[in-house]
Coordinates of C-alpha atoms and ligand atoms in Angstrom, one line a residue:
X1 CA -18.6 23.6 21.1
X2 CA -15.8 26.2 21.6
X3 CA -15.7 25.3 25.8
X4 CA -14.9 21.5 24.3
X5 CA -12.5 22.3 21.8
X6 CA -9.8 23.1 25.0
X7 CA -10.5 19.5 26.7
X8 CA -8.0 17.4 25.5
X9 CA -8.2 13.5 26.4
X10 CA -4.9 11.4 26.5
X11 CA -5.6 8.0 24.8
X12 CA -2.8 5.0 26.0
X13 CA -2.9 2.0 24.0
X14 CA -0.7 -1.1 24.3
X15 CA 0.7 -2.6 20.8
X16 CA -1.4 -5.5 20.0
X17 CA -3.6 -5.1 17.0
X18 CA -6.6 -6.3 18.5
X19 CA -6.1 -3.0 20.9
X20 CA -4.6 -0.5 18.9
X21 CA -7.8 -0.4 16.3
X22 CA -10.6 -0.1 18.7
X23 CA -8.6 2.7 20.9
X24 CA -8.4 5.0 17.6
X25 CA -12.1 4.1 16.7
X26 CA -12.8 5.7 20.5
X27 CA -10.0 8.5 19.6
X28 CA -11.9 9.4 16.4
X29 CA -15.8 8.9 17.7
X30 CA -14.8 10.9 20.8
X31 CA -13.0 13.8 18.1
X32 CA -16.1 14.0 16.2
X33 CA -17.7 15.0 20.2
X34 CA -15.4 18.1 20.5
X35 CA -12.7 16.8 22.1
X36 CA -9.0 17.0 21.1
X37 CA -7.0 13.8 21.1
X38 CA -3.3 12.5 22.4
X39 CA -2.6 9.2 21.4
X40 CA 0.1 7.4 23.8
X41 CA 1.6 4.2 22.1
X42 CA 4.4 1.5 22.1
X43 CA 7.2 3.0 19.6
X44 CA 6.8 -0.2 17.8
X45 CA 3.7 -1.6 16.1
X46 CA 2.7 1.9 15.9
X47 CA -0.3 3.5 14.2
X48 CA 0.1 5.5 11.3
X49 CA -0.6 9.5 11.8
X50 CA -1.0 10.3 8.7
X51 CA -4.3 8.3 8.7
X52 CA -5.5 10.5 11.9
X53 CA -4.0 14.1 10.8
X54 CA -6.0 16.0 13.6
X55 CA -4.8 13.7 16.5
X56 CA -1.2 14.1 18.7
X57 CA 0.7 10.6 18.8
X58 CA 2.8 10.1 21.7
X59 CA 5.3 6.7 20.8
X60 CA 7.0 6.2 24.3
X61 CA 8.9 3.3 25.3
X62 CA 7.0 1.1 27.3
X63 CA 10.1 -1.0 28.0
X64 CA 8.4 -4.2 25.9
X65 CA 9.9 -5.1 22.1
X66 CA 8.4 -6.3 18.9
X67 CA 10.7 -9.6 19.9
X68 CA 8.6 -9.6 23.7
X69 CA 5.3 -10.0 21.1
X70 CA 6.3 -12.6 19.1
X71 CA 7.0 -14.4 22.1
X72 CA 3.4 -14.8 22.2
X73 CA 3.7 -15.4 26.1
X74 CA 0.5 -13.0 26.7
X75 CA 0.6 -13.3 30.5
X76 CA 4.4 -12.3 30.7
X77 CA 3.8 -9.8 28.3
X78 CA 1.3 -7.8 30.1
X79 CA 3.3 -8.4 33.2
X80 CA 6.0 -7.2 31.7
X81 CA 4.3 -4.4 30.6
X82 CA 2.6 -3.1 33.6
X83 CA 6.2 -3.4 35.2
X84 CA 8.1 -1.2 32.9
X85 CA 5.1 1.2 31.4
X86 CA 4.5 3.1 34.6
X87 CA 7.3 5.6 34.6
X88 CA 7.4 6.7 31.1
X89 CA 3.7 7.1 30.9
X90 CA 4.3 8.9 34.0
X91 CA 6.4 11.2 32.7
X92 CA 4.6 11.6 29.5
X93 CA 1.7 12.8 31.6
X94 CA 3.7 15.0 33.7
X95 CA 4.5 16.5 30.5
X96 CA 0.8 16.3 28.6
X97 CA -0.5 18.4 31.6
X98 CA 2.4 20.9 31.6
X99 CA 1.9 21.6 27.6
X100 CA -2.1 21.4 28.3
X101 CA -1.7 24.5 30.5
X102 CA 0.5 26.4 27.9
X103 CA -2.0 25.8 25.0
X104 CA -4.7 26.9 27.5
X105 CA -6.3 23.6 27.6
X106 CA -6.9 20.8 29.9
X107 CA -6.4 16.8 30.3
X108 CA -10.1 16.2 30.8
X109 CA -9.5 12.5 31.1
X110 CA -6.9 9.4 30.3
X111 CA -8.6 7.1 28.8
X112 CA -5.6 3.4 28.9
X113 CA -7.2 -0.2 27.5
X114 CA -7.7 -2.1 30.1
X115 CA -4.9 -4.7 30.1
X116 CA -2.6 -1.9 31.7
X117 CA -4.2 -1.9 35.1
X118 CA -1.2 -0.5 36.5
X119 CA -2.3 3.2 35.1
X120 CA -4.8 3.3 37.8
X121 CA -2.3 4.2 40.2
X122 CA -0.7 6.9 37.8
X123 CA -4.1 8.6 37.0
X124 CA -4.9 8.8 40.7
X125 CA -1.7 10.0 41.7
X126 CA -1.7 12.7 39.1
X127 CA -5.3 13.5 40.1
X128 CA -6.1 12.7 36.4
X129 CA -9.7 11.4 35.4
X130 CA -9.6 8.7 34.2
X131 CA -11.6 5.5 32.1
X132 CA -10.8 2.1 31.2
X133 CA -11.2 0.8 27.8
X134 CA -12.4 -2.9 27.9
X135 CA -11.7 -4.1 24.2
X136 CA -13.2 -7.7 25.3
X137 CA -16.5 -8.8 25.5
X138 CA -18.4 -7.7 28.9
X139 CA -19.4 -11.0 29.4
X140 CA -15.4 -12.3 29.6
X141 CA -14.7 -9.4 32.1
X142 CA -17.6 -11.3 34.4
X143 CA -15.7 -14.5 34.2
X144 CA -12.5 -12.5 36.4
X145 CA -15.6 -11.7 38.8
X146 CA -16.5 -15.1 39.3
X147 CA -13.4 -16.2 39.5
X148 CA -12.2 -14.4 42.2
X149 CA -15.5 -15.0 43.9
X150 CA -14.6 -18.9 43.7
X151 CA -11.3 -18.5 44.9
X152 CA -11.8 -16.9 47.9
X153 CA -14.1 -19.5 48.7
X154 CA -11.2 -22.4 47.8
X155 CA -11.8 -23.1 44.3
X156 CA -9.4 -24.8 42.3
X157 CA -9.9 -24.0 39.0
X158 CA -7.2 -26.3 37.5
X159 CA -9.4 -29.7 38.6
X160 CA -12.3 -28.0 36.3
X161 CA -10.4 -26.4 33.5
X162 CA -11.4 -29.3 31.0
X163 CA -14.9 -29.6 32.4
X164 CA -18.3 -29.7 30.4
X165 CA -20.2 -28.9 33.5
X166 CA -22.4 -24.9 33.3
X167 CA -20.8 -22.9 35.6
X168 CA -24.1 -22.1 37.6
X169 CA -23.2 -18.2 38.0
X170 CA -22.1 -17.9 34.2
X171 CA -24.4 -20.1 31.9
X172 CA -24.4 -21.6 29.1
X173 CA -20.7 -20.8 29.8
X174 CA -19.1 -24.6 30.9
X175 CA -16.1 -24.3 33.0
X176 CA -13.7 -25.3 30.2
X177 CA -14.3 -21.9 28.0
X178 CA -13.5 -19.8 31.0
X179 CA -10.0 -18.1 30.3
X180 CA -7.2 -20.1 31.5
X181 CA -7.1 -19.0 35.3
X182 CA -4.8 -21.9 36.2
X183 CA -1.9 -20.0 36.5
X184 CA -0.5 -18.0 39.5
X185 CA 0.9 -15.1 37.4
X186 CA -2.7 -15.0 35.6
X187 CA -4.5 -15.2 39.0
X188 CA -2.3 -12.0 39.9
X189 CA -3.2 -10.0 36.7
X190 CA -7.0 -10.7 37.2
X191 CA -7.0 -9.2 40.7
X192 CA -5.2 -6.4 39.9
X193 CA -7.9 -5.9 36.8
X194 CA -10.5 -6.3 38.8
X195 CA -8.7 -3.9 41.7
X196 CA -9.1 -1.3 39.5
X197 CA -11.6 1.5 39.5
X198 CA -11.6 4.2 37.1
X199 CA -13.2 7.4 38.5
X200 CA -15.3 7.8 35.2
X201 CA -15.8 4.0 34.8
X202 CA -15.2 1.8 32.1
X203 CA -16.0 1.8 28.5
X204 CA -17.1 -1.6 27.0
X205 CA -16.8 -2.4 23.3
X206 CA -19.6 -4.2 23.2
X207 CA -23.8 -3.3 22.4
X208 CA -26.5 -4.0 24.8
X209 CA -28.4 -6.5 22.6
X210 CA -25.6 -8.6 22.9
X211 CA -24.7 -8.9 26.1
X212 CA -27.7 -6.8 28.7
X213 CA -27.5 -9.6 31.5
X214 CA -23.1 -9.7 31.5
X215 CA -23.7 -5.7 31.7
X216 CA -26.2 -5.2 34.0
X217 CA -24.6 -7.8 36.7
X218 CA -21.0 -5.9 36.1
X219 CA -22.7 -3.0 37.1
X220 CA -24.0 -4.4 40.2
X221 CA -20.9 -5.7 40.9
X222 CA -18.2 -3.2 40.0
X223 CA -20.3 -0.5 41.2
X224 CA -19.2 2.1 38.5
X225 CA -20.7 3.5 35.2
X226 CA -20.3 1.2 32.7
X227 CA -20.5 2.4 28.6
X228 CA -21.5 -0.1 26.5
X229 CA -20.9 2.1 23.5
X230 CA -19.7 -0.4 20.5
X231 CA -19.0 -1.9 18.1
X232 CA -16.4 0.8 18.1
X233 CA -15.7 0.3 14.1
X234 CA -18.9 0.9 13.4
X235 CA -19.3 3.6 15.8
X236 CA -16.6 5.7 14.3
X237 CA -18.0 5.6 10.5
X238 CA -16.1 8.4 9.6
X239 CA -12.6 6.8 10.4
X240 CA -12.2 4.0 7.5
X241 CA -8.5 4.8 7.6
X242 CA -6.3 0.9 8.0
X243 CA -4.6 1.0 11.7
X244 CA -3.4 -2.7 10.3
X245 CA 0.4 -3.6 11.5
X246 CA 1.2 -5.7 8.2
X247 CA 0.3 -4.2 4.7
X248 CA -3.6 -5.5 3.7
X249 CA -3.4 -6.9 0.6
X250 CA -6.3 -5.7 -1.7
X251 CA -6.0 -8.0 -4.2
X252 CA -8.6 -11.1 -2.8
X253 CA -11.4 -8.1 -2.6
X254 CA -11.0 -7.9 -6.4
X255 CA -11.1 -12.1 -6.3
X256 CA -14.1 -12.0 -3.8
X257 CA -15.9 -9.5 -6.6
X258 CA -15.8 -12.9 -9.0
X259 CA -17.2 -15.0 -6.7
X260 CA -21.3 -15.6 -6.2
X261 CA -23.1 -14.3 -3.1
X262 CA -22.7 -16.0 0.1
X263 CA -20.3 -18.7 -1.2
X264 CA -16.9 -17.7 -0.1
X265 CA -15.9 -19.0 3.5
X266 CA -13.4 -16.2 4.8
X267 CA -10.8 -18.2 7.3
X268 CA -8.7 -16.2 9.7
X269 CA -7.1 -16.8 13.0
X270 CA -6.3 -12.7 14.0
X271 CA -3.2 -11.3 14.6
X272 CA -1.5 -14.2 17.0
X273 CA -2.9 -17.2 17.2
X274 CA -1.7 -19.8 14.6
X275 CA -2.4 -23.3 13.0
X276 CA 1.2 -25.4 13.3
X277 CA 2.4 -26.8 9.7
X278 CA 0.6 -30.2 10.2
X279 CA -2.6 -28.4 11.0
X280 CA -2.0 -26.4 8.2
X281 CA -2.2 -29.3 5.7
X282 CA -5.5 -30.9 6.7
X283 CA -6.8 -27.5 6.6
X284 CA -5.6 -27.3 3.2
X285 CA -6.9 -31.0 2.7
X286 CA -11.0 -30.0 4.7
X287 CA -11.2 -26.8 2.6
X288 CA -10.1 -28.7 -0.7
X289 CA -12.4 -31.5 -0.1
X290 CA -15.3 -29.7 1.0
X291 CA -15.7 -28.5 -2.8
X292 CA -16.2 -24.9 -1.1
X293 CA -14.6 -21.6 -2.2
X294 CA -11.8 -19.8 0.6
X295 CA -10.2 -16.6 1.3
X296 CA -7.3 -17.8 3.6
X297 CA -5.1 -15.4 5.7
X298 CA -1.8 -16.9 6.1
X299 CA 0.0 -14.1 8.1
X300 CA 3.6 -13.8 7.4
X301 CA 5.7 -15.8 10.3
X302 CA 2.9 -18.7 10.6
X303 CA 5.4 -21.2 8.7
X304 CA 8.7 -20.4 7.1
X305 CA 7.9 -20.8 3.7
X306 CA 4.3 -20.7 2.2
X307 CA 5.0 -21.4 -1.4
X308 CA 7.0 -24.3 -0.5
X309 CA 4.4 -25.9 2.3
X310 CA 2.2 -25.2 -1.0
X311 CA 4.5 -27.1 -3.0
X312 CA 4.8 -29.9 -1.0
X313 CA 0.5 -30.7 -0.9
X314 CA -0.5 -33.4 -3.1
X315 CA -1.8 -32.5 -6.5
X316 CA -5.6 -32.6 -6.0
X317 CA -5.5 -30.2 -2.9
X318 CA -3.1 -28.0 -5.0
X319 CA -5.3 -27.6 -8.3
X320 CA -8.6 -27.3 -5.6
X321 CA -6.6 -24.0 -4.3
X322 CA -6.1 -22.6 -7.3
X323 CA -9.5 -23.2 -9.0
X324 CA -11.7 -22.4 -5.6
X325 CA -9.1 -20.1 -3.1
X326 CA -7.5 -17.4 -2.5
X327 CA -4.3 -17.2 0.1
X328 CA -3.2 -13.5 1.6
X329 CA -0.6 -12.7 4.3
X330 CA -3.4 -10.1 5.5
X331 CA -6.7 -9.3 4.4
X332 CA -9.0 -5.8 5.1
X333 CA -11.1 -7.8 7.4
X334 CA -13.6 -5.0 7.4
X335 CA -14.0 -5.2 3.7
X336 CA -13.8 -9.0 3.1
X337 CA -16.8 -9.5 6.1
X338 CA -18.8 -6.7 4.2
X339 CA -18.5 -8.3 0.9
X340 CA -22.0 -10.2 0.0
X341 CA -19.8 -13.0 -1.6
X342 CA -18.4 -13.9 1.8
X343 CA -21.1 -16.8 3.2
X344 CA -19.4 -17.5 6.2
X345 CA -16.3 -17.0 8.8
X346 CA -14.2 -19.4 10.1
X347 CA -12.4 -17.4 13.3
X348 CA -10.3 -17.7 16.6
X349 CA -13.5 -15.6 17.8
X350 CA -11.0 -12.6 18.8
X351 CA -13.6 -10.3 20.2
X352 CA -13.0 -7.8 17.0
X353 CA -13.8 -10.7 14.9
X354 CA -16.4 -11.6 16.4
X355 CA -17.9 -8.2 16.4
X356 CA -17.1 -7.7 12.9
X357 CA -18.6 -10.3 11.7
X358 CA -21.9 -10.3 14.3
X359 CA -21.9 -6.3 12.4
X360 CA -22.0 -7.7 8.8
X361 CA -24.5 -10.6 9.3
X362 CA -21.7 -13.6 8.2
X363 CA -22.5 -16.9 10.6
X364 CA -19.0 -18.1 12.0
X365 CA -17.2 -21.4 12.6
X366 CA -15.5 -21.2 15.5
X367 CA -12.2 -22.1 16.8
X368 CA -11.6 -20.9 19.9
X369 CA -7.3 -21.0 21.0
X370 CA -6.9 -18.5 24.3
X371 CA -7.9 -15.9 26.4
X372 CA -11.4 -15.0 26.0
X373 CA -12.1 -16.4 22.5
X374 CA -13.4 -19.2 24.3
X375 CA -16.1 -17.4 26.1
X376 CA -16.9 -15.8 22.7
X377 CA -17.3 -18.9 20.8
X378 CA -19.6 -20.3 23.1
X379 CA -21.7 -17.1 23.2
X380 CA -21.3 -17.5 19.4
X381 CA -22.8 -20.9 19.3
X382 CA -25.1 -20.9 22.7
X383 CA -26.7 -17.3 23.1
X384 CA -26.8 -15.7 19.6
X385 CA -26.6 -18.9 17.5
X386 CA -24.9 -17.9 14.9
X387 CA -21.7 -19.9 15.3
X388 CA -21.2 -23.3 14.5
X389 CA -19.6 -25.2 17.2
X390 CA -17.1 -28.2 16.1
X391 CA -15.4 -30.7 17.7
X392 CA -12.3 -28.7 17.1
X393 CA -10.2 -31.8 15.6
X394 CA -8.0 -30.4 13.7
X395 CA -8.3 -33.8 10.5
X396 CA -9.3 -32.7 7.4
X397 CA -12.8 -35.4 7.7
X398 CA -13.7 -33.4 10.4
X399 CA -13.0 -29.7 8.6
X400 CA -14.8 -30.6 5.3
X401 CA -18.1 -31.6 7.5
X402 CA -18.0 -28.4 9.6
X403 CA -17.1 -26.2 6.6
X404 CA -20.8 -28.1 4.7
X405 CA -22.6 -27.4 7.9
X406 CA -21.8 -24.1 7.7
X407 CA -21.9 -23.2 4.2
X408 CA -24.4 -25.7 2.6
X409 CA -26.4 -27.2 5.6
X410 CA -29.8 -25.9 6.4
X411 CA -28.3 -25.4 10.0
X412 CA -25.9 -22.8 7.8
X413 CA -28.9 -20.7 6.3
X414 CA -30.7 -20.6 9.9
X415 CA -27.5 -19.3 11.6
X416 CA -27.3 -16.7 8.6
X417 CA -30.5 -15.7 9.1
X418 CA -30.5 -14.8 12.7
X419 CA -26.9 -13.2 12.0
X420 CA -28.8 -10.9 10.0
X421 CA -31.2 -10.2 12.7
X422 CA -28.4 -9.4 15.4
X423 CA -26.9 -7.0 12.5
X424 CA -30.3 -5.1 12.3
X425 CA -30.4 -4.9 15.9
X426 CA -27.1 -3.5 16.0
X427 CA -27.3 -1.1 13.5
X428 CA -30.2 0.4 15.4
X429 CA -28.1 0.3 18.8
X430 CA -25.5 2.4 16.7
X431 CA -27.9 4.8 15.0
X432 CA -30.6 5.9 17.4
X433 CA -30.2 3.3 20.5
X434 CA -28.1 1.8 23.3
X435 CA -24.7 2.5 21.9
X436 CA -25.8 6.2 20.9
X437 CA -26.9 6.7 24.3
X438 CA -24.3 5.6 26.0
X439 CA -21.8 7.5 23.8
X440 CA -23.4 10.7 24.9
X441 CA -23.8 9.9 28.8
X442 CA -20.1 9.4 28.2
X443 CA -19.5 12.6 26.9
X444 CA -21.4 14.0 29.4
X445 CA -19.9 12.7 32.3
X446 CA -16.4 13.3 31.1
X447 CA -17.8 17.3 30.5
X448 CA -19.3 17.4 34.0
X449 CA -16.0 16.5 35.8
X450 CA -13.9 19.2 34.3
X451 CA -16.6 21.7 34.6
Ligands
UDP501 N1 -7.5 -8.4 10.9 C1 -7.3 -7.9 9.7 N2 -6.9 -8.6 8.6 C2 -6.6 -9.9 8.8 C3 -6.8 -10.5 10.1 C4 -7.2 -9.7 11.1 O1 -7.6 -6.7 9.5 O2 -6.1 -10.6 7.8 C5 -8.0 -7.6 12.0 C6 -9.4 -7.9 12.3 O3 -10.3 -7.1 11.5 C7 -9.5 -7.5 13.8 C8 -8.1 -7.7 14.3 O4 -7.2 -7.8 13.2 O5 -9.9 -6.1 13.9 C9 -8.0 -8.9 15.2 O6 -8.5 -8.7 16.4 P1 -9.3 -9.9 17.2 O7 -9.7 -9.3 18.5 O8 -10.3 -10.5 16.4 O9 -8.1 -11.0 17.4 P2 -6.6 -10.9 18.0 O10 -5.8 -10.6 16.9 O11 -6.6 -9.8 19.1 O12 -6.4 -12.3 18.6

């Protein structure tokens, strides 16, 4: 324990939410281990260190602003990103190792989230250890393989992008919920992800029961270790502290305590993606009609003026909110999924979502936008079955259906029911199996590098 204590790991963590919270689960699961932690971080959207007392933050400017986020241009914001983050988390290193040697202890490995590939280059050149953090599902890191498989054999993935047809090396994935890989700039990003290889390997927030096949063929093909040691929230039990960029509001947990078991449908798109004002009001109009009772994140920004958007809905919808919802800028996810009145999730699938939910046993309508919720939805719908898959029309008809099917239908209760299965099975991976193991080979290696 003592010969630990003096490895220190440097964690680097870019600010978007759905980042920053599983990079201080790791911090705090791989603290409990012996290991003292530096936290590297934008110096805006920044985590609180007064929630993590025993850890070093490290706010550095990674040359990106909260106005570059709400431009909610993701590819030119991790471009940007990579550009400008290399030489201040350069120097911050340069720096990490020289204070390391006066404390008498040593950078036993950086540990960066895999969206800034350009650390690769830094860790090698400062002869740093090093691990990438994958806060995606394995299965979505695949798709970047196949990809770039396809294109060197002249595949133009702009012809298939709206295409219902399996991709044959990815099914049930259908070319249409692979990420958008239309785009030269995104083309670039996924090589240079895929370029990289950490000397350690890579850490994947994700279990083995969920995804064996997606890890076992990354393996084969990435040819390092990979660490499937998630759900990271649930991993790090001990950390319960909020590492949320807008202020939870408490208050709907006390609302959820009113409401019956399994009858609330909890309805939250994440941290960026975002229903326009129009989709807003059949949403509104589905959830009214569908006689059902709703915890509804509105984050602040989505429209200019909620109370007056409220306002302007027609009577019926506005007396069905009051009497059956509940509207919050931000909810404690955590503790609204774990809450046995919530029956049922409708989500952007954000991988943290979708593990969050998959953790607490709640079935999930899903509405993919980006990225690689798309892939998550349809392993939500097609491989686990506990998602509903709708036709995405965003007209209130078609909302009050898929909220019934979900929250009244017999197709609801059979998706609950193997939710609660996966949830068991997860718990186990967590306690005594996959994820425990694979949290100690970690450990393990890192020790055996700087021995
Ligand atoms: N979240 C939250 N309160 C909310 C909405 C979201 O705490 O009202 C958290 C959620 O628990 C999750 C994260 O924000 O950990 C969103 O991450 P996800 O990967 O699901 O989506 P992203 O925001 O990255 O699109």
């Amino acid at each position: 324990m003592m010969e630990i204590q003096r490895h220190r790991l440097v964690l680097i963590t870019p600010p978007f939410q759905g980042h920053l919270t599983p990079m201080l689960h790791l911090a705090t699961v791989l603290h409990s281990k012996g290991f003292s932690i530096t936290v590297a971080h934008a110096h805006f959207n920044s985590p609180d260190p007064s929630n993590h007392p025993n850890f070093c933050f490290l706010p550095l400017f990674y040359g990106l602003s909260d106005t570059h986020i709400s431009s909610k241009n993701v590819v030119d914001i991790t471009a940007t990103l990579n550009t400008r983050c290399v030489s201040p988390i350069k120097e911050a290193l340069i720096d990490q190792i020289e204070k390391a040697n006066i404390n008498h202890e040593k950078i036993a490995c950086v540990i960066y989230d895999g969206l800034m590939y350009s650390i690769d280059s830094v860790a090698r050149e400062l002869k740093l250890p090093n691990i990438v953090l994958r806060t995606t599902s394995a299965t979505n890191f695949l798709t970047y393989h196949t990809f770039l498989q396809r294109q060197s054999s002249g595949w133009l993935p702009l012809q298939d992008s709206m295409s219902l047809d399996l991709v044959p090396e990815l099914e049930p994935l259908r070319f249409k919920d692979l990420p958008m890989f239309n785009s030269c700039d995104i083309q670039k990003q996924i090589a240079k992800t895929v370029a990289v290889r950490p000397s350690l390997g890579v850490i994947c927030n994700t279990v083995n029961c969920l995804e064996e096949e997606s890890l076992y063929r990354l393996h084969q093909v990435y040819k390092v270790s990979f660490f499937p040691i998630g759900p990271l929230h649930m991993i790090a039990e001990e950390d319960s502290s909020s590492s949320s960029f807008v202020e939870e509001d408490y208050s709907c947990i006390g609302w959820l305590k009113k409401q019956p078991k399994q009858s609330v449908l909890y309805v939250s798109l994440g941290s960026i993606a975002s229903w326009e004002e129009k989709e807003l009001t059949e949403v509104a109009c589905g959830l009214a009609n569908s006689k059902q009772k709703f915890l509804w994140v509105i984050r602040p920004g989505t429209i200019s003026d909620v109370s007056e958007w409220l306002e302007s809905l027609c009577k019926d919808v506005r007396v069905a909110i009051a009497e059956r919802g509940c509207i919050v800028k931000w909810a404690p996810q955590g503790e609204v999924l774990a809450d046995e009145a919530v029956g049922g999730f409708w989500s952007h699938c954000g991988w943290n979502s979708t593990l969050e939910s998959l953790c607490e046993g709640v079935p999930m309508m899903c509405q993919p936008h980006f990225g690689d919720q798309r892939v998550n939805a349809r392993l939500l719908s097609h491989v686990w079955k506990v998602g509903l898959e709708w036709s995405n029309v965003m007209e209130r008809n078609e909302i009050e259906v898929a909220v019934r099917r979900l929250m009244v239908n017999s197709e609801g209760k059979e998706m609950r029911q193997k939710a609660l299965k996966l949830k068991n099975e997860i718990k186990i991976a967590v306690k005594d199996g996959s994820s425990y193991d694979a949290l100690n080979r970690l450990v393990k290696s890192i020790l055996s590098m700087n021995l």
